[in-house]
Amino acid sequence: MSLVAPHPSEPVADRSQVHDRAQVHELQTRIRQMQATKLESRTLQTHPALGPLLPGGALKAGAAYSVRGSTTLLMAMLAGPSAAGAWCGVVGMPDFGAEAAGRFGIDLERLVLVPHPGDDWLTVTAAVVDVLSVVVVAPPSRATGGDVARLSARLRQREATLIVAGDWPQVEATLTVARSGWDGLGAGHGYLSSRRVTVESAPRGGSGPRHTADLWLPAVDESFRASAPTRLEAVS
């Protein structure tokens, strides 16, 4: 195959077409960059106690997060966006207590519960993502790579945030309750009044520094907050 350069005496209309195509390509590139910037910069209000554990200090629209070992920590993840006015949903968690969620600051008027999605849990989750800002799901089975990719695309398109109870690929961060202890019991008597936990956060892919924070989940007054004194540290 050979390329033949146009003769100088031939019409130069093709040059204008090339110029137009270059302008279109430049415009497409600028639009993609603007859309990416908008998505990257859009975050959801997060509970102050959890900010230090999340990349960028907040939940990101269009992203997924994983939480291991605590329904209470899941509620804490919902509390900030819910208090800010976001509609939230919980899929596949029949033991998720609405009364407790309300005490912890989640607005029950903007909370949708789908406790028994059955085998169609992934389809149900995708449908809920279409209309709600933050969705918690407890997968009863492992999703295929294709299903994960399609749900990730739906999250980006709708600018929703997914929080998975358990492991999930391609997450912004994984939060795990590493240690837990209850206060309130005396010498064989009393009531459990507060729970202090150490939460560990691992970034995307598990590489890079991990961070821990000591939190009350919940405190005596049934609120979420950092324990006093606050201890934040990077761990290898």
mmCIF file with all atom_site columns, C-alpha atoms in Angstrom, residues 19-153:
data_model
loop_
_atom_site.group_PDB
_atom_site.id
_atom_site.type_symbol
_atom_site.label_atom_id
_atom_site.label_alt_id
_atom_site.label_comp_id
_atom_site.label_asym_id
_atom_site.label_entity_id
_atom_site.label_seq_id
_atom_site.pdbx_PDB_ins_code
_atom_site.Cartn_x
_atom_site.Cartn_y
_atom_site.Cartn_z
_atom_site.occupancy
_atom_site.B_iso_or_equiv
_atom_site.pdbx_formal_charge
_atom_site.auth_seq_id
_atom_site.auth_comp_id
_atom_site.auth_asym_id
_atom_site.auth_atom_id
_atom_site.pdbx_PDB_model_num
ATOM 1   C CA . HIS A 1 19  ? -9.639  20.614  9.683  1.00 0.00 ? 19  HIS A CA 1
ATOM 2   C CA . ASP A 1 20  ? -13.343 20.028  10.438 1.00 0.00 ? 20  ASP A CA 1
ATOM 3   C CA . ARG A 1 21  ? -12.648 16.492  11.608 1.00 0.00 ? 21  ARG A CA 1
ATOM 4   C CA . ALA A 1 22  ? -9.874  17.784  13.854 1.00 0.00 ? 22  ALA A CA 1
ATOM 5   C CA . GLN A 1 23  ? -12.240 20.335  15.385 1.00 0.00 ? 23  GLN A CA 1
ATOM 6   C CA . VAL A 1 24  ? -14.871 17.645  16.006 1.00 0.00 ? 24  VAL A CA 1
ATOM 7   C CA . HIS A 1 25  ? -12.274 15.383  17.608 1.00 0.00 ? 25  HIS A CA 1
ATOM 8   C CA . GLU A 1 26  ? -11.080 18.226  19.821 1.00 0.00 ? 26  GLU A CA 1
ATOM 9   C CA . LEU A 1 27  ? -14.658 19.015  20.854 1.00 0.00 ? 27  LEU A CA 1
ATOM 10  C CA . GLN A 1 28  ? -15.341 15.349  21.678 1.00 0.00 ? 28  GLN A CA 1
ATOM 11  C CA . THR A 1 29  ? -12.189 15.209  23.783 1.00 0.00 ? 29  THR A CA 1
ATOM 12  C CA . ARG A 1 30  ? -13.158 18.354  25.680 1.00 0.00 ? 30  ARG A CA 1
ATOM 13  C CA . ILE A 1 31  ? -16.668 17.013  26.352 1.00 0.00 ? 31  ILE A CA 1
ATOM 14  C CA . ARG A 1 32  ? -15.285 13.722  27.676 1.00 0.00 ? 32  ARG A CA 1
ATOM 15  C CA . GLN A 1 33  ? -12.868 15.597  29.915 1.00 0.00 ? 33  GLN A CA 1
ATOM 16  C CA . MET A 1 34  ? -15.656 17.838  31.234 1.00 0.00 ? 34  MET A CA 1
ATOM 17  C CA . GLN A 1 35  ? -17.880 14.833  31.930 1.00 0.00 ? 35  GLN A CA 1
ATOM 18  C CA . ALA A 1 36  ? -15.077 13.008  33.689 1.00 0.00 ? 36  ALA A CA 1
ATOM 19  C CA . THR A 1 37  ? -14.273 16.066  35.778 1.00 0.00 ? 37  THR A CA 1
ATOM 20  C CA . LYS A 1 38  ? -17.906 16.450  36.760 1.00 0.00 ? 38  LYS A CA 1
ATOM 21  C CA . LEU A 1 39  ? -18.169 12.824  37.859 1.00 0.00 ? 39  LEU A CA 1
ATOM 22  C CA . GLU A 1 40  ? -14.835 12.835  39.654 1.00 0.00 ? 40  GLU A CA 1
ATOM 23  C CA . SER A 1 41  ? -15.671 16.030  41.538 1.00 0.00 ? 41  SER A CA 1
ATOM 24  C CA . ARG A 1 42  ? -19.201 15.024  42.585 1.00 0.00 ? 42  ARG A CA 1
ATOM 25  C CA . THR A 1 43  ? -19.242 13.560  46.059 1.00 0.00 ? 43  THR A CA 1
ATOM 26  C CA . LEU A 1 44  ? -21.878 12.730  48.636 1.00 0.00 ? 44  LEU A CA 1
ATOM 27  C CA . GLN A 1 45  ? -21.832 14.116  52.138 1.00 0.00 ? 45  GLN A CA 1
ATOM 28  C CA . THR A 1 46  ? -20.249 11.593  54.479 1.00 0.00 ? 46  THR A CA 1
ATOM 29  C CA . HIS A 1 47  ? -20.503 11.148  58.214 1.00 0.00 ? 47  HIS A CA 1
ATOM 30  C CA . PRO A 1 48  ? -17.542 13.094  59.698 1.00 0.00 ? 48  PRO A CA 1
ATOM 31  C CA . ALA A 1 49  ? -16.265 10.030  61.564 1.00 0.00 ? 49  ALA A CA 1
ATOM 32  C CA . LEU A 1 50  ? -15.851 8.126   58.285 1.00 0.00 ? 50  LEU A CA 1
ATOM 33  C CA . GLY A 1 51  ? -14.259 10.860  56.174 1.00 0.00 ? 51  GLY A CA 1
ATOM 34  C CA . PRO A 1 52  ? -10.645 9.994   57.104 1.00 0.00 ? 52  PRO A CA 1
ATOM 35  C CA . LEU A 1 53  ? -11.219 6.403   56.000 1.00 0.00 ? 53  LEU A CA 1
ATOM 36  C CA . LEU A 1 54  ? -12.447 7.206   52.482 1.00 0.00 ? 54  LEU A CA 1
ATOM 37  C CA . PRO A 1 55  ? -10.313 8.268   49.516 1.00 0.00 ? 55  PRO A CA 1
ATOM 38  C CA . GLY A 1 56  ? -10.911 11.974  49.048 1.00 0.00 ? 56  GLY A CA 1
ATOM 39  C CA . GLY A 1 57  ? -12.699 12.127  52.397 1.00 0.00 ? 57  GLY A CA 1
ATOM 40  C CA . ALA A 1 58  ? -16.168 11.373  50.975 1.00 0.00 ? 58  ALA A CA 1
ATOM 41  C CA . LEU A 1 59  ? -18.281 8.895   49.041 1.00 0.00 ? 59  LEU A CA 1
ATOM 42  C CA . LYS A 1 60  ? -17.854 9.360   45.294 1.00 0.00 ? 60  LYS A CA 1
ATOM 43  C CA . ALA A 1 61  ? -20.772 9.312   42.881 1.00 0.00 ? 61  ALA A CA 1
ATOM 44  C CA . GLY A 1 62  ? -20.533 6.505   40.355 1.00 0.00 ? 62  GLY A CA 1
ATOM 45  C CA . ALA A 1 63  ? -18.327 4.356   42.604 1.00 0.00 ? 63  ALA A CA 1
ATOM 46  C CA . ALA A 1 64  ? -18.636 1.209   44.708 1.00 0.00 ? 64  ALA A CA 1
ATOM 47  C CA . TYR A 1 65  ? -17.407 0.475   48.232 1.00 0.00 ? 65  TYR A CA 1
ATOM 48  C CA . SER A 1 66  ? -17.130 -2.696  50.276 1.00 0.00 ? 66  SER A CA 1
ATOM 49  C CA . VAL A 1 67  ? -17.924 -3.083  54.002 1.00 0.00 ? 67  VAL A CA 1
ATOM 50  C CA . ARG A 1 68  ? -16.990 -6.205  55.942 1.00 0.00 ? 68  ARG A CA 1
ATOM 51  C CA . GLY A 1 69  ? -18.171 -7.362  59.316 1.00 0.00 ? 69  GLY A CA 1
ATOM 52  C CA . SER A 1 70  ? -20.736 -4.832  60.524 1.00 0.00 ? 70  SER A CA 1
ATOM 53  C CA . THR A 1 71  ? -24.307 -3.852  59.686 1.00 0.00 ? 71  THR A CA 1
ATOM 54  C CA . THR A 1 72  ? -23.844 -0.884  62.007 1.00 0.00 ? 72  THR A CA 1
ATOM 55  C CA . LEU A 1 73  ? -20.944 0.337   59.874 1.00 0.00 ? 73  LEU A CA 1
ATOM 56  C CA . LEU A 1 74  ? -23.198 0.056   56.817 1.00 0.00 ? 74  LEU A CA 1
ATOM 57  C CA . MET A 1 75  ? -25.736 2.248   58.613 1.00 0.00 ? 75  MET A CA 1
ATOM 58  C CA . ALA A 1 76  ? -22.999 4.753   59.389 1.00 0.00 ? 76  ALA A CA 1
ATOM 59  C CA . MET A 1 77  ? -22.134 4.843   55.681 1.00 0.00 ? 77  MET A CA 1
ATOM 60  C CA . LEU A 1 78  ? -25.767 5.698   54.892 1.00 0.00 ? 78  LEU A CA 1
ATOM 61  C CA . ALA A 1 79  ? -26.247 8.211   57.707 1.00 0.00 ? 79  ALA A CA 1
ATOM 62  C CA . GLY A 1 80  ? -24.329 11.096  56.132 1.00 0.00 ? 80  GLY A CA 1
ATOM 63  C CA . PRO A 1 81  ? -25.935 11.029  52.657 1.00 0.00 ? 81  PRO A CA 1
ATOM 64  C CA . SER A 1 82  ? -29.382 10.386  54.160 1.00 0.00 ? 82  SER A CA 1
ATOM 65  C CA . ALA A 1 83  ? -29.107 13.350  56.530 1.00 0.00 ? 83  ALA A CA 1
ATOM 66  C CA . ALA A 1 84  ? -28.115 15.496  53.541 1.00 0.00 ? 84  ALA A CA 1
ATOM 67  C CA . GLY A 1 85  ? -31.321 14.557  51.717 1.00 0.00 ? 85  GLY A CA 1
ATOM 68  C CA . ALA A 1 86  ? -30.251 11.594  49.565 1.00 0.00 ? 86  ALA A CA 1
ATOM 69  C CA . TRP A 1 87  ? -32.630 8.710   48.900 1.00 0.00 ? 87  TRP A CA 1
ATOM 70  C CA . CYS A 1 88  ? -31.080 5.428   50.029 1.00 0.00 ? 88  CYS A CA 1
ATOM 71  C CA . GLY A 1 89  ? -31.895 1.769   49.480 1.00 0.00 ? 89  GLY A CA 1
ATOM 72  C CA . VAL A 1 90  ? -31.007 -1.563  51.082 1.00 0.00 ? 90  VAL A CA 1
ATOM 73  C CA . VAL A 1 91  ? -31.279 -4.755  49.005 1.00 0.00 ? 91  VAL A CA 1
ATOM 74  C CA . GLY A 1 92  ? -31.062 -8.309  50.311 1.00 0.00 ? 92  GLY A CA 1
ATOM 75  C CA . MET A 1 93  ? -30.760 -7.580  54.050 1.00 0.00 ? 93  MET A CA 1
ATOM 76  C CA . PRO A 1 94  ? -33.916 -8.830  55.833 1.00 0.00 ? 94  PRO A CA 1
ATOM 77  C CA . ASP A 1 95  ? -32.270 -8.218  59.226 1.00 0.00 ? 95  ASP A CA 1
ATOM 78  C CA . PHE A 1 96  ? -31.583 -4.555  58.493 1.00 0.00 ? 96  PHE A CA 1
ATOM 79  C CA . GLY A 1 97  ? -33.413 -2.829  61.352 1.00 0.00 ? 97  GLY A CA 1
ATOM 80  C CA . ALA A 1 98  ? -35.328 0.249   60.249 1.00 0.00 ? 98  ALA A CA 1
ATOM 81  C CA . GLU A 1 99  ? -35.874 1.326   63.861 1.00 0.00 ? 99  GLU A CA 1
ATOM 82  C CA . ALA A 1 100 ? -32.162 1.205   64.607 1.00 0.00 ? 100 ALA A CA 1
ATOM 83  C CA . ALA A 1 101 ? -31.414 2.980   61.319 1.00 0.00 ? 101 ALA A CA 1
ATOM 84  C CA . GLY A 1 102 ? -33.745 5.789   62.353 1.00 0.00 ? 102 GLY A CA 1
ATOM 85  C CA . ARG A 1 103 ? -32.015 6.157   65.724 1.00 0.00 ? 103 ARG A CA 1
ATOM 86  C CA . PHE A 1 104 ? -28.664 6.362   63.971 1.00 0.00 ? 104 PHE A CA 1
ATOM 87  C CA . GLY A 1 105 ? -29.759 9.301   61.817 1.00 0.00 ? 105 GLY A CA 1
ATOM 88  C CA . ILE A 1 106 ? -31.042 7.664   58.627 1.00 0.00 ? 106 ILE A CA 1
ATOM 89  C CA . ASP A 1 107 ? -34.199 9.351   57.327 1.00 0.00 ? 107 ASP A CA 1
ATOM 90  C CA . LEU A 1 108 ? -36.769 6.557   57.079 1.00 0.00 ? 108 LEU A CA 1
ATOM 91  C CA . GLU A 1 109 ? -38.950 8.694   54.804 1.00 0.00 ? 109 GLU A CA 1
ATOM 92  C CA . ARG A 1 110 ? -36.226 8.395   52.150 1.00 0.00 ? 110 ARG A CA 1
ATOM 93  C CA . LEU A 1 111 ? -35.219 4.785   52.776 1.00 0.00 ? 111 LEU A CA 1
ATOM 94  C CA . VAL A 1 112 ? -36.303 1.937   50.463 1.00 0.00 ? 112 VAL A CA 1
ATOM 95  C CA . LEU A 1 113 ? -35.960 -1.649  51.707 1.00 0.00 ? 113 LEU A CA 1
ATOM 96  C CA . VAL A 1 114 ? -35.997 -4.707  49.421 1.00 0.00 ? 114 VAL A CA 1
ATOM 97  C CA . PRO A 1 115 ? -35.338 -7.493  51.932 1.00 0.00 ? 115 PRO A CA 1
ATOM 98  C CA . HIS A 1 116 ? -35.947 -10.540 49.697 1.00 0.00 ? 116 HIS A CA 1
ATOM 99  C CA . PRO A 1 117 ? -34.870 -9.931  46.062 1.00 0.00 ? 117 PRO A CA 1
ATOM 100 C CA . GLY A 1 118 ? -34.274 -13.657 45.503 1.00 0.00 ? 118 GLY A CA 1
ATOM 101 C CA . ASP A 1 119 ? -32.239 -14.868 42.557 1.00 0.00 ? 119 ASP A CA 1
ATOM 102 C CA . ASP A 1 120 ? -32.940 -11.589 40.743 1.00 0.00 ? 120 ASP A CA 1
ATOM 103 C CA . TRP A 1 121 ? -30.939 -9.588  43.282 1.00 0.00 ? 121 TRP A CA 1
ATOM 104 C CA . LEU A 1 122 ? -28.616 -8.146  40.633 1.00 0.00 ? 122 LEU A CA 1
ATOM 105 C CA . THR A 1 123 ? -31.505 -7.015  38.415 1.00 0.00 ? 123 THR A CA 1
ATOM 106 C CA . VAL A 1 124 ? -33.266 -5.527  41.426 1.00 0.00 ? 124 VAL A CA 1
ATOM 107 C CA . THR A 1 125 ? -30.093 -3.718  42.496 1.00 0.00 ? 125 THR A CA 1
ATOM 108 C CA . ALA A 1 126 ? -29.653 -2.238  39.023 1.00 0.00 ? 126 ALA A CA 1
ATOM 109 C CA . ALA A 1 127 ? -33.275 -1.057  39.028 1.00 0.00 ? 127 ALA A CA 1
ATOM 110 C CA . VAL A 1 128 ? -32.881 0.561   42.444 1.00 0.00 ? 128 VAL A CA 1
ATOM 111 C CA . VAL A 1 129 ? -29.653 2.254   41.332 1.00 0.00 ? 129 VAL A CA 1
ATOM 112 C CA . ASP A 1 130 ? -31.689 3.924   38.570 1.00 0.00 ? 130 ASP A CA 1
ATOM 113 C CA . VAL A 1 131 ? -33.731 5.932   41.081 1.00 0.00 ? 131 VAL A CA 1
ATOM 114 C CA . LEU A 1 132 ? -31.764 6.164   44.345 1.00 0.00 ? 132 LEU A CA 1
ATOM 115 C CA . SER A 1 133 ? -28.514 7.938   45.216 1.00 0.00 ? 133 SER A CA 1
ATOM 116 C CA . VAL A 1 134 ? -26.964 5.367   47.578 1.00 0.00 ? 134 VAL A CA 1
ATOM 117 C CA . VAL A 1 135 ? -27.697 1.638   47.523 1.00 0.00 ? 135 VAL A CA 1
ATOM 118 C CA . VAL A 1 136 ? -26.531 -1.037  49.964 1.00 0.00 ? 136 VAL A CA 1
ATOM 119 C CA . VAL A 1 137 ? -26.645 -4.644  48.734 1.00 0.00 ? 137 VAL A CA 1
ATOM 120 C CA . ALA A 1 138 ? -25.793 -7.975  50.352 1.00 0.00 ? 138 ALA A CA 1
ATOM 121 C CA . PRO A 1 139 ? -25.127 -10.314 47.409 1.00 0.00 ? 139 PRO A CA 1
ATOM 122 C CA . PRO A 1 140 ? -26.370 -13.869 48.072 1.00 0.00 ? 140 PRO A CA 1
ATOM 123 C CA . SER A 1 141 ? -24.146 -15.205 45.291 1.00 0.00 ? 141 SER A CA 1
ATOM 124 C CA . ARG A 1 142 ? -21.071 -14.237 43.334 1.00 0.00 ? 142 ARG A CA 1
ATOM 125 C CA . ALA A 1 143 ? -21.594 -11.901 40.377 1.00 0.00 ? 143 ALA A CA 1
ATOM 126 C CA . THR A 1 144 ? -19.882 -12.564 37.057 1.00 0.00 ? 144 THR A CA 1
ATOM 127 C CA . GLY A 1 145 ? -17.351 -10.157 35.613 1.00 0.00 ? 145 GLY A CA 1
ATOM 128 C CA . GLY A 1 146 ? -19.843 -9.086  32.967 1.00 0.00 ? 146 GLY A CA 1
ATOM 129 C CA . ASP A 1 147 ? -22.529 -8.387  35.558 1.00 0.00 ? 147 ASP A CA 1
ATOM 130 C CA . VAL A 1 148 ? -20.106 -6.316  37.624 1.00 0.00 ? 148 VAL A CA 1
ATOM 131 C CA . ALA A 1 149 ? -19.078 -4.333  34.545 1.00 0.00 ? 149 ALA A CA 1
ATOM 132 C CA . ARG A 1 150 ? -22.684 -3.603  33.576 1.00 0.00 ? 150 ARG A CA 1
ATOM 133 C CA . LEU A 1 151 ? -23.622 -2.531  37.094 1.00 0.00 ? 151 LEU A CA 1
ATOM 134 C CA . SER A 1 152 ? -20.507 -0.332  37.291 1.00 0.00 ? 152 SER A CA 1
ATOM 135 C CA . ALA A 1 153 ? -21.518 1.350   34.041 1.00 0.00 ? 153 ALA A CA 1
#
